[in-house]
Amino acid sequence: MSELAIDLARIQFAFTVSFHIIFPAFSIGLASYITVLEALHLKTRDHQYLELSKYWTKIFAVTFGMGVVSGIVMSYQFGTNWGVFSDKTGPVLGPLMGYEVLTAFFLEAGFLGIMLFGRNRVGEKLHFLATATVAFGTLLSATWILAVNSWMQTPAGFAYNELGQFVVTSWYEVIFNPSFPYRLVHMVIAAYLTTAFVVAGVGAWHLLKAPHNELARISFSMGMWMAVLVTPIQIVAGDLHGLNTLEHQPMKVAAMEGHFETQKGAPLILFGLPNEETETIDYKVAIPYLGSLILTHKVDGEIKGLKSVPKEERPPVAIVFWSFRIMVAIGFLMLTIGVISVWLRRKKTLYETPWFLKLCIWSAPCGFVAILSGWITTEVGRQPYTVYGLLTTAESVSPIDASAVGASLAVFVVVYFAIFGAGIYYLLKLMRKSPSKYEQDMDVRVVTRLSHGQLGKDKDGNPIAASLGPEDPQSGGER
């Protein structure tokens, strides 16, 4: 197969998986968020949580559907463009993907209908159970897929048969391979943070229009709490994941950090221009010794450089170097926004600070950018292998002409931008609608009872609306 065909096959897979990864990530976080909202409603009987649950369930339905559709294409590519890879790894990866269908998809398919259409047909507790089961199904799906990806990064528990295929010797070692726990935690937290910033961004959008929109306040507040509490955990998880990567994939870390030379007391390179011809980082800005301190937790720790392996075994340095920095920068942006939210909350101006609300609106998609940057770091950093150290990308491709791959890539580009562009437009349209249905219903009930004289009286004998709900949503109380 020609180099052009290999490059086109890689571009096609990268293009389709880039569209796909954002929808399941959002689905994972959103399903768990809706579950929390329904749990809060059951516990507090505050109907505002119920209305928020209804609001975000509509958005979840569209997101989940696009995630399923975009995922189907991935399976076809394994057969069309990556046939040798499928043949070699099928005895290991095939069952793992089958387990995802038998467990995660069955759970989601069984309870998704109740979650989306059964709210007024089943009891509240049963609906909560269905929602929680769908949320668990999304996490289970992520678990199997990340087990597959982690095995490709750090293969374990296998042997070769007479056909040169990977065969399983220990399912435990295959699933719980060295990088799996770190990758799973890092990805799930990323999904939760991505959702938190979307929820907060939507809340901020509506607060700019109506500062006393209580449902928007709840969404914004919950998103900001998630940012300030979970982002530090994600930074720690990322550090541990990096240490694991240093142990098992040192060349990936060398590309991430921009180290061509093996050295002790390596600096942390903040910025620079990787030059693979001269094997240097031009115009670099670095902090002495900090690279070794972060990666080895020792000031004089040794970091292997890219020159320790032949050029053909190195990943593309510039892509890995910059995608890693984009991911890290967004992580610290999230932390900064979370800290600012605490400061504004203490000043009791969290919902009335226009510049901060605008910052949160612009930051709403930053989680998706971080996930894509992290994925690029992970997958490009694994090159030139599909199964790290064992099966190269060039050996994994199907014997197919570049013209065929190019034609299918062109079709994918047109179809994806048309269909998923329309889907994203519809999602944004749903998000632009104010999550204030409950407040509007309450206003209608107040007017109706006033017109019929159905008023109660307070302890001083003053007329009040009777039995309107657990609390007045226009009170503007801080949460």
Coordinates of C-alpha atoms in Angstrom, one line a residue:
M1 CA 0.0 0.0 0.0
S2 CA 1.3 3.4 -0.9
E3 CA 2.3 6.1 1.6
L4 CA -0.5 8.3 0.3
A5 CA -3.1 5.6 0.9
I6 CA -1.8 5.1 4.5
D7 CA -1.9 8.8 5.1
L8 CA -5.5 9.1 3.7
A9 CA -6.6 6.2 5.8
R10 CA -5.2 7.8 8.9
I11 CA -6.8 11.1 8.0
Q12 CA -10.1 9.5 7.5
F13 CA -10.0 7.7 10.8
A14 CA -8.9 10.8 12.6
F15 CA -11.6 12.9 11.0
T16 CA -14.5 10.5 11.8
V17 CA -13.3 9.7 15.4
S18 CA -12.9 13.4 16.1
F19 CA -16.5 13.9 15.4
H20 CA -17.4 10.8 17.3
I21 CA -15.5 11.3 20.5
I22 CA -17.2 14.6 21.5
F23 CA -20.7 13.1 21.5
P24 CA -20.1 10.1 23.8
A25 CA -18.0 12.3 26.1
F26 CA -20.9 14.8 26.4
S27 CA -23.4 11.9 26.8
I28 CA -21.4 10.4 29.7
G29 CA -21.3 13.6 31.6
L30 CA -24.8 14.7 30.7
A31 CA -26.4 11.3 31.7
S32 CA -24.8 11.5 35.1
Y33 CA -25.8 15.2 35.5
I34 CA -29.4 14.4 34.8
T35 CA -29.3 11.5 37.3
V36 CA -28.0 13.9 39.9
L37 CA -30.8 16.4 39.1
E38 CA -33.5 13.7 39.4
A39 CA -31.9 12.5 42.7
L40 CA -32.0 16.0 44.1
H41 CA -35.7 16.3 43.0
L42 CA -36.6 13.1 44.8
K43 CA -34.7 14.2 47.9
T44 CA -35.8 17.8 48.2
R45 CA -39.1 17.7 46.2
D46 CA -37.9 20.9 44.6
H47 CA -39.5 21.0 41.1
Q48 CA -36.8 23.2 39.7
Y49 CA -34.5 20.2 39.6
L50 CA -37.2 18.3 37.8
E51 CA -37.6 21.0 35.2
L52 CA -33.8 21.2 34.7
S53 CA -33.8 17.4 34.2
K54 CA -36.5 17.7 31.5
Y55 CA -34.5 20.5 29.8
W56 CA -31.2 18.6 29.7
T57 CA -32.9 15.3 28.8
K58 CA -33.9 16.7 25.4
I59 CA -30.3 17.8 24.7
F60 CA -29.1 14.4 25.9
A61 CA -31.4 12.6 23.4
V62 CA -29.9 14.4 20.4
T63 CA -26.4 14.0 21.7
F64 CA -26.8 10.3 22.4
G65 CA -28.3 9.7 18.9
M66 CA -25.4 11.5 17.1
G67 CA -22.9 9.5 19.2
V68 CA -24.4 6.2 18.2
V69 CA -24.6 7.1 14.5
S70 CA -21.1 8.5 14.4
G71 CA -19.8 5.3 16.1
I72 CA -21.2 3.0 13.5
V73 CA -18.8 4.3 10.9
M74 CA -15.8 3.4 13.0
S75 CA -16.6 -0.3 12.7
Y76 CA -16.8 -0.2 9.0
Q77 CA -13.4 1.5 8.7
F78 CA -11.8 -1.4 10.6
G79 CA -12.9 -3.7 7.8
T80 CA -12.3 -1.4 4.8
N81 CA -9.1 0.5 5.6
W82 CA -7.6 -1.4 8.5
G83 CA -8.2 -5.0 7.6
V84 CA -4.8 -6.4 8.6
F85 CA -5.1 -4.7 12.0
S86 CA -8.5 -6.3 12.4
D87 CA -7.2 -9.7 11.5
K88 CA -4.2 -9.5 13.8
T89 CA -6.0 -8.1 16.8
G90 CA -9.4 -9.5 16.3
P91 CA -9.1 -12.4 18.8
V92 CA -8.3 -9.8 21.5
L93 CA -10.3 -6.7 20.5
G94 CA -13.3 -8.3 18.9
P95 CA -14.6 -9.9 22.1
L96 CA -14.0 -6.6 24.1
M97 CA -16.2 -4.7 21.6
G98 CA -18.8 -7.5 21.8
Y99 CA -18.9 -7.2 25.5
E100 CA -19.6 -3.5 25.1
V101 CA -22.7 -4.4 23.1
L102 CA -23.8 -7.2 25.4
T103 CA -23.5 -5.0 28.5
A104 CA -23.5 -1.3 27.9
F105 CA -25.7 -1.2 24.7
F106 CA -28.2 -3.6 26.2
L107 CA -28.6 -1.5 29.3
E108 CA -28.9 1.7 27.4
A109 CA -31.3 0.2 24.8
G110 CA -33.5 -1.3 27.6
F111 CA -33.8 1.8 29.7
L112 CA -33.4 4.7 27.2
G113 CA -37.0 4.6 26.2
I114 CA -38.2 4.9 29.8
M115 CA -35.8 7.8 30.4
L116 CA -36.9 9.7 27.3
F117 CA -40.6 8.9 27.0
G118 CA -41.7 7.4 30.3
R119 CA -41.6 10.4 32.6
N120 CA -45.4 10.7 32.7
R121 CA -46.0 7.0 32.3
V122 CA -44.0 5.5 35.2
G123 CA -43.4 6.5 38.8
E124 CA -40.7 9.0 39.7
K125 CA -38.5 6.4 41.4
L126 CA -38.6 4.1 38.4
H127 CA -37.8 6.9 36.0
F128 CA -34.8 7.8 38.2
L129 CA -33.7 4.2 38.2
A130 CA -34.0 4.2 34.3
T131 CA -32.0 7.4 34.1
A132 CA -29.3 6.1 36.5
T133 CA -29.1 2.8 34.5
V134 CA -28.6 4.7 31.2
A135 CA -25.8 6.8 32.9
F136 CA -24.2 3.6 34.2
G137 CA -24.5 2.2 30.7
T138 CA -22.6 5.2 29.2
L139 CA -19.8 4.6 31.8
L140 CA -19.7 0.9 31.1
S141 CA -19.4 1.6 27.3
A142 CA -16.5 4.0 28.0
T143 CA -14.9 1.3 30.1
W144 CA -14.9 -1.3 27.4
I145 CA -13.7 1.2 24.7
L146 CA -10.9 2.5 26.9
A147 CA -9.9 -1.1 27.7
V148 CA -9.5 -1.6 23.9
N149 CA -7.6 1.6 23.4
S150 CA -5.4 1.1 26.5
W151 CA -4.5 -2.4 25.3
M152 CA -3.3 -0.9 22.0
Q153 CA -1.1 1.5 24.0
T154 CA 0.2 -1.0 26.6
P155 CA -0.5 -4.5 25.4
A156 CA -0.5 -7.3 27.9
G157 CA -2.0 -10.8 28.5
F158 CA -1.5 -12.1 25.0
A159 CA 0.5 -14.6 22.9
Y160 CA 0.8 -15.2 19.2
N161 CA -0.8 -18.1 17.3
E162 CA 0.5 -19.9 14.2
L163 CA -1.2 -17.2 12.0
G164 CA 0.7 -14.4 13.7
Q165 CA -2.5 -13.1 15.5
F166 CA -2.7 -11.8 19.0
V167 CA -4.5 -14.3 21.2
V168 CA -5.6 -13.9 24.8
T169 CA -3.7 -15.7 27.6
S170 CA -5.3 -13.7 30.4
W171 CA -8.4 -11.6 30.1
Y172 CA -7.7 -9.9 33.3
E173 CA -4.3 -8.7 32.0
V174 CA -5.9 -7.7 28.7
I175 CA -8.6 -5.6 30.3
F176 CA -6.7 -4.2 33.3
N177 CA -3.5 -3.5 31.3
P178 CA -1.0 -1.1 32.7
S179 CA -2.4 2.1 31.3
F180 CA -6.2 1.3 31.6
P181 CA -7.0 2.6 35.2
Y182 CA -5.2 5.9 34.5
R183 CA -6.8 6.4 31.1
L184 CA -10.3 5.5 32.4
V185 CA -10.2 7.9 35.3
H186 CA -8.7 10.7 33.2
M187 CA -11.3 10.3 30.4
V188 CA -14.3 10.0 32.7
I189 CA -13.3 13.1 34.6
A190 CA -12.7 14.9 31.3
A191 CA -16.3 14.0 30.2
Y192 CA -17.7 15.4 33.5
L193 CA -15.7 18.6 33.2
T194 CA -16.7 19.0 29.6
T195 CA -20.3 18.7 30.6
A196 CA -19.9 21.0 33.5
F197 CA -18.6 23.8 31.4
V198 CA -21.4 23.4 28.8
V199 CA -24.0 23.4 31.5
A200 CA -22.4 26.5 33.1
G201 CA -22.0 28.2 29.7
V202 CA -25.7 27.7 28.9
G203 CA -26.6 29.0 32.3
A204 CA -24.4 32.0 31.9
W205 CA -26.0 32.7 28.5
H206 CA -29.5 32.9 30.0
L207 CA -28.3 34.8 33.1
L208 CA -27.1 37.6 30.8
K209 CA -30.6 37.9 29.4
A210 CA -32.5 37.3 32.7
P211 CA -30.3 37.6 35.8
H212 CA -33.1 36.3 38.0
N213 CA -33.7 33.1 36.0
E214 CA -33.5 30.7 38.9
L215 CA -33.1 27.6 36.7
A216 CA -30.2 29.2 34.9
R217 CA -28.7 30.1 38.3
I218 CA -28.9 26.5 39.4
S219 CA -27.2 25.3 36.2
F220 CA -24.5 27.9 36.4
S221 CA -23.8 27.3 40.1
M222 CA -23.6 23.5 39.7
G223 CA -21.2 23.9 36.7
M224 CA -18.9 26.2 38.6
W225 CA -18.8 23.9 41.7
M226 CA -17.8 21.1 39.4
A227 CA -15.1 23.2 37.9
V228 CA -13.5 24.2 41.2
L229 CA -13.8 20.8 42.9
V230 CA -13.0 18.4 40.0
T231 CA -10.4 20.2 38.0
P232 CA -7.7 19.8 40.7
I233 CA -8.5 16.0 40.8
Q234 CA -8.1 15.9 37.0
I235 CA -4.7 17.6 37.2
V236 CA -3.6 14.9 39.7
A237 CA -5.1 12.2 37.5
G238 CA -3.2 13.6 34.5
D239 CA 0.0 13.7 36.4
L240 CA -0.4 10.0 37.4
H241 CA -1.3 9.1 33.8
G242 CA 1.9 10.9 32.7
L243 CA 4.0 8.9 35.1
N244 CA 2.5 5.7 33.8
T245 CA 3.1 6.8 30.2
L246 CA 6.8 7.7 31.0
E247 CA 7.2 4.1 32.2
H248 CA 5.6 2.3 29.3
Q249 CA 5.8 4.8 26.4
P250 CA 8.9 7.0 27.0
M251 CA 9.1 8.3 23.4
K252 CA 5.6 9.6 23.6
V253 CA 6.5 11.6 26.8
A254 CA 9.8 12.8 25.1
A255 CA 7.7 14.2 22.2
M256 CA 5.2 15.7 24.6
E257 CA 8.0 17.5 26.5
G258 CA 10.1 18.2 23.5
H259 CA 13.2 16.4 24.7
F260 CA 15.5 15.1 22.0
E261 CA 18.5 14.5 24.3
T262 CA 18.4 12.0 27.2
Q263 CA 19.3 14.1 30.3
K264 CA 19.1 14.3 34.1
G265 CA 17.6 17.4 35.6
A266 CA 15.6 18.1 32.4
P267 CA 13.9 21.5 32.1
L268 CA 10.1 22.0 31.6
I269 CA 9.8 23.5 28.2
L270 CA 6.8 25.9 28.3
F271 CA 6.9 27.1 24.7
G272 CA 9.1 26.5 21.6
L273 CA 9.2 25.4 18.0
P274 CA 10.1 21.7 17.6
N275 CA 12.6 21.3 14.7
E276 CA 12.8 17.6 13.7
E277 CA 15.6 18.3 11.1
T278 CA 18.0 19.8 13.6
E279 CA 16.5 17.7 16.5
T280 CA 16.2 20.8 18.7
I281 CA 13.5 23.1 20.1
D282 CA 13.9 26.5 18.7
Y283 CA 13.1 29.7 20.6
K284 CA 12.3 27.7 23.7
V285 CA 11.2 29.1 27.0
A286 CA 12.0 26.6 29.8
I287 CA 12.1 26.3 33.6
P288 CA 15.3 24.4 34.7
Y289 CA 14.9 21.0 36.4
L290 CA 11.1 21.3 36.6
G291 CA 10.6 18.7 33.8
S292 CA 12.4 16.0 35.8
L293 CA 10.7 17.1 39.0
I294 CA 7.2 16.7 37.5
L295 CA 7.9 13.5 35.5
T296 CA 10.1 11.6 38.0
H297 CA 9.4 13.6 41.2
K298 CA 13.1 14.0 41.5
V299 CA 15.1 17.1 40.6
D300 CA 17.9 15.0 39.0
G301 CA 15.5 12.4 37.5
E302 CA 16.5 11.0 34.0
I303 CA 14.3 11.6 31.1
K304 CA 14.9 9.6 27.9
G305 CA 15.2 11.7 24.7
L306 CA 14.0 11.0 21.2
K307 CA 17.5 10.4 20.0
S308 CA 17.6 7.2 22.1
V309 CA 15.6 5.5 19.3
P310 CA 16.0 5.6 15.5
K311 CA 14.0 8.3 13.7
E312 CA 11.6 5.8 12.1
E313 CA 10.5 4.8 15.6
R314 CA 9.7 8.4 16.8
P315 CA 6.2 10.0 16.8
P316 CA 5.6 13.3 15.0
V317 CA 7.1 15.7 17.5
A318 CA 5.4 19.0 16.6
I319 CA 1.8 17.6 16.7
V320 CA 2.3 15.8 20.0
F321 CA 4.2 18.8 21.5
W322 CA 1.5 21.4 20.7
S323 CA -1.6 19.2 21.3
F324 CA -0.3 18.4 24.8
R325 CA 0.2 22.1 25.6
I326 CA -3.3 23.0 24.4
M327 CA -4.7 20.3 26.7
V328 CA -2.7 21.5 29.7
A329 CA -3.5 25.2 29.1
I330 CA -7.2 24.5 29.0
G331 CA -7.0 22.5 32.2
F332 CA -5.5 25.5 34.0
L333 CA -8.0 27.8 32.4
M334 CA -10.8 25.6 33.8
L335 CA -9.1 25.8 37.3
T336 CA -8.7 29.6 37.0
I337 CA -12.4 30.0 36.1
G338 CA -13.4 27.8 39.0
V339 CA -11.3 29.8 41.5
I340 CA -12.7 33.1 40.2
S341 CA -16.2 31.6 40.7
V342 CA -15.5 31.0 44.4
W343 CA -14.3 34.6 44.8
L344 CA -17.4 36.0 43.1
R345 CA -19.6 33.6 45.1
R346 CA -18.1 34.9 48.4
K347 CA -18.8 38.5 47.1
K348 CA -22.4 37.4 46.3
T349 CA -22.0 38.6 42.7
L350 CA -21.6 35.3 40.9
Y351 CA -24.7 35.8 38.8
E352 CA -24.4 39.5 38.3
T353 CA -20.9 39.8 36.9
P354 CA -21.2 40.3 33.1
W355 CA -17.5 39.8 32.2
F356 CA -17.4 36.5 34.0
L357 CA -20.6 35.3 32.5
K358 CA -19.2 36.1 29.1
L359 CA -16.0 34.3 29.9
C360 CA -17.9 31.2 30.8
I361 CA -20.0 31.4 27.6
W362 CA -16.8 31.5 25.5
S363 CA -15.3 28.7 27.7
A364 CA -18.3 26.4 27.2
P365 CA -16.6 24.4 24.4
C366 CA -13.2 24.3 25.9
G367 CA -13.7 20.8 27.3
F368 CA -14.3 19.4 23.9
V369 CA -11.1 21.1 22.7
A370 CA -9.2 19.6 25.6
I371 CA -10.5 16.1 24.9
L372 CA -9.6 16.3 21.2
S373 CA -6.1 17.7 22.1
G374 CA -5.7 14.9 24.6
W375 CA -6.8 12.3 22.1
I376 CA -4.3 13.7 19.5
T377 CA -1.5 13.5 22.0
T378 CA -2.4 9.9 22.9
E379 CA -2.9 8.6 19.4
V380 CA -0.3 10.5 17.4
G381 CA 2.2 9.9 20.3
R382 CA 1.8 6.1 19.8
Q383 CA 3.0 6.3 16.2
P384 CA 4.5 4.6 14.3
Y385 CA 2.5 1.8 15.9
T386 CA -1.1 0.7 16.2
V387 CA -0.3 -1.8 18.9
Y388 CA 2.6 -0.1 20.7
G389 CA 6.0 -1.7 19.9
L390 CA 4.4 -4.7 18.2
L391 CA 2.4 -3.8 15.1
T392 CA 3.2 -0.8 13.0
T393 CA 0.6 1.5 11.3
A394 CA 2.1 0.6 7.9
E395 CA 1.6 -3.1 8.6
S396 CA -2.0 -2.6 9.7
V397 CA -3.6 -1.1 6.6
S398 CA -5.8 -3.0 4.0
P399 CA -4.4 -3.5 0.5
I400 CA -6.5 -0.7 -1.0
D401 CA -5.8 2.0 -3.5
A402 CA -5.3 5.6 -2.5
S403 CA -8.1 6.7 -4.9
A404 CA -10.6 4.5 -3.1
V405 CA -9.6 5.9 0.3
G406 CA -9.6 9.4 -1.0
A407 CA -13.1 9.1 -2.5
S408 CA -14.6 7.7 0.7
L409 CA -12.9 10.4 2.7
A410 CA -14.4 13.1 0.5
V411 CA -17.9 11.5 1.0
F412 CA -17.4 11.4 4.8
V413 CA -16.4 15.0 4.9
V414 CA -19.5 16.2 3.0
V415 CA -21.9 13.9 4.9
Y416 CA -20.5 14.6 8.3
F417 CA -20.5 18.4 7.9
A418 CA -24.1 18.2 6.6
I419 CA -25.6 15.8 9.1
F420 CA -23.6 16.6 12.2
G421 CA -23.6 20.3 11.4
A422 CA -27.4 20.2 11.4
G423 CA -27.3 18.2 14.6
I424 CA -25.0 20.6 16.4
Y425 CA -27.2 23.5 15.1
Y426 CA -30.3 21.8 16.6
L427 CA -28.4 21.3 19.9
L428 CA -27.5 25.0 20.1
K429 CA -31.1 25.8 19.2
L430 CA -32.3 23.7 22.2
M431 CA -29.7 25.4 24.5
R432 CA -30.9 28.8 23.4
K433 CA -34.3 28.1 24.8
S434 CA -34.5 29.3 28.4
P435 CA -34.8 26.5 31.1
S436 CA -37.6 28.4 32.8
K437 CA -40.7 26.4 32.0
Y438 CA -41.3 25.7 35.6
E439 CA -41.3 29.4 36.4
Q440 CA -43.7 30.1 33.6
D441 CA -46.0 27.3 34.8
M442 CA -45.9 28.8 38.3
D443 CA -46.8 32.2 37.0
V444 CA -49.8 30.7 35.2
R445 CA -50.9 28.9 38.3
V446 CA -50.6 32.1 40.4
V447 CA -52.7 34.1 37.9
T448 CA -55.3 31.3 37.7
R449 CA -55.7 31.1 41.5
L450 CA -55.8 34.8 41.8
S451 CA -58.6 35.0 39.2
H452 CA -60.6 32.3 41.1
G453 CA -59.9 33.8 44.5
Q454 CA -58.1 30.6 45.5
L455 CA -55.7 32.3 47.9
G456 CA -54.5 31.2 51.3
K457 CA -53.6 33.5 54.1
D458 CA -50.3 33.9 56.0
K459 CA -50.1 34.1 59.8
D460 CA -50.9 37.8 59.7
G461 CA -54.0 37.2 57.6
N462 CA -52.5 38.5 54.4
P463 CA -53.6 36.7 51.2
I464 CA -51.0 34.4 49.6
A465 CA -51.0 31.9 46.8
A466 CA -51.7 28.5 48.3
S467 CA -49.9 25.2 47.4
L468 CA -47.9 26.6 44.6
G469 CA -44.9 24.3 45.1
P470 CA -41.9 23.8 47.3
E471 CA -40.6 27.3 46.9
D472 CA -40.9 30.5 44.9
P473 CA -38.6 30.2 41.9
Q474 CA -38.4 33.9 41.5
S475 CA -36.9 34.4 45.0
G476 CA -33.5 34.5 43.5
G477 CA -32.0 32.6 46.4
E478 CA -28.4 31.7 46.1
R479 CA -27.4 28.1 45.7

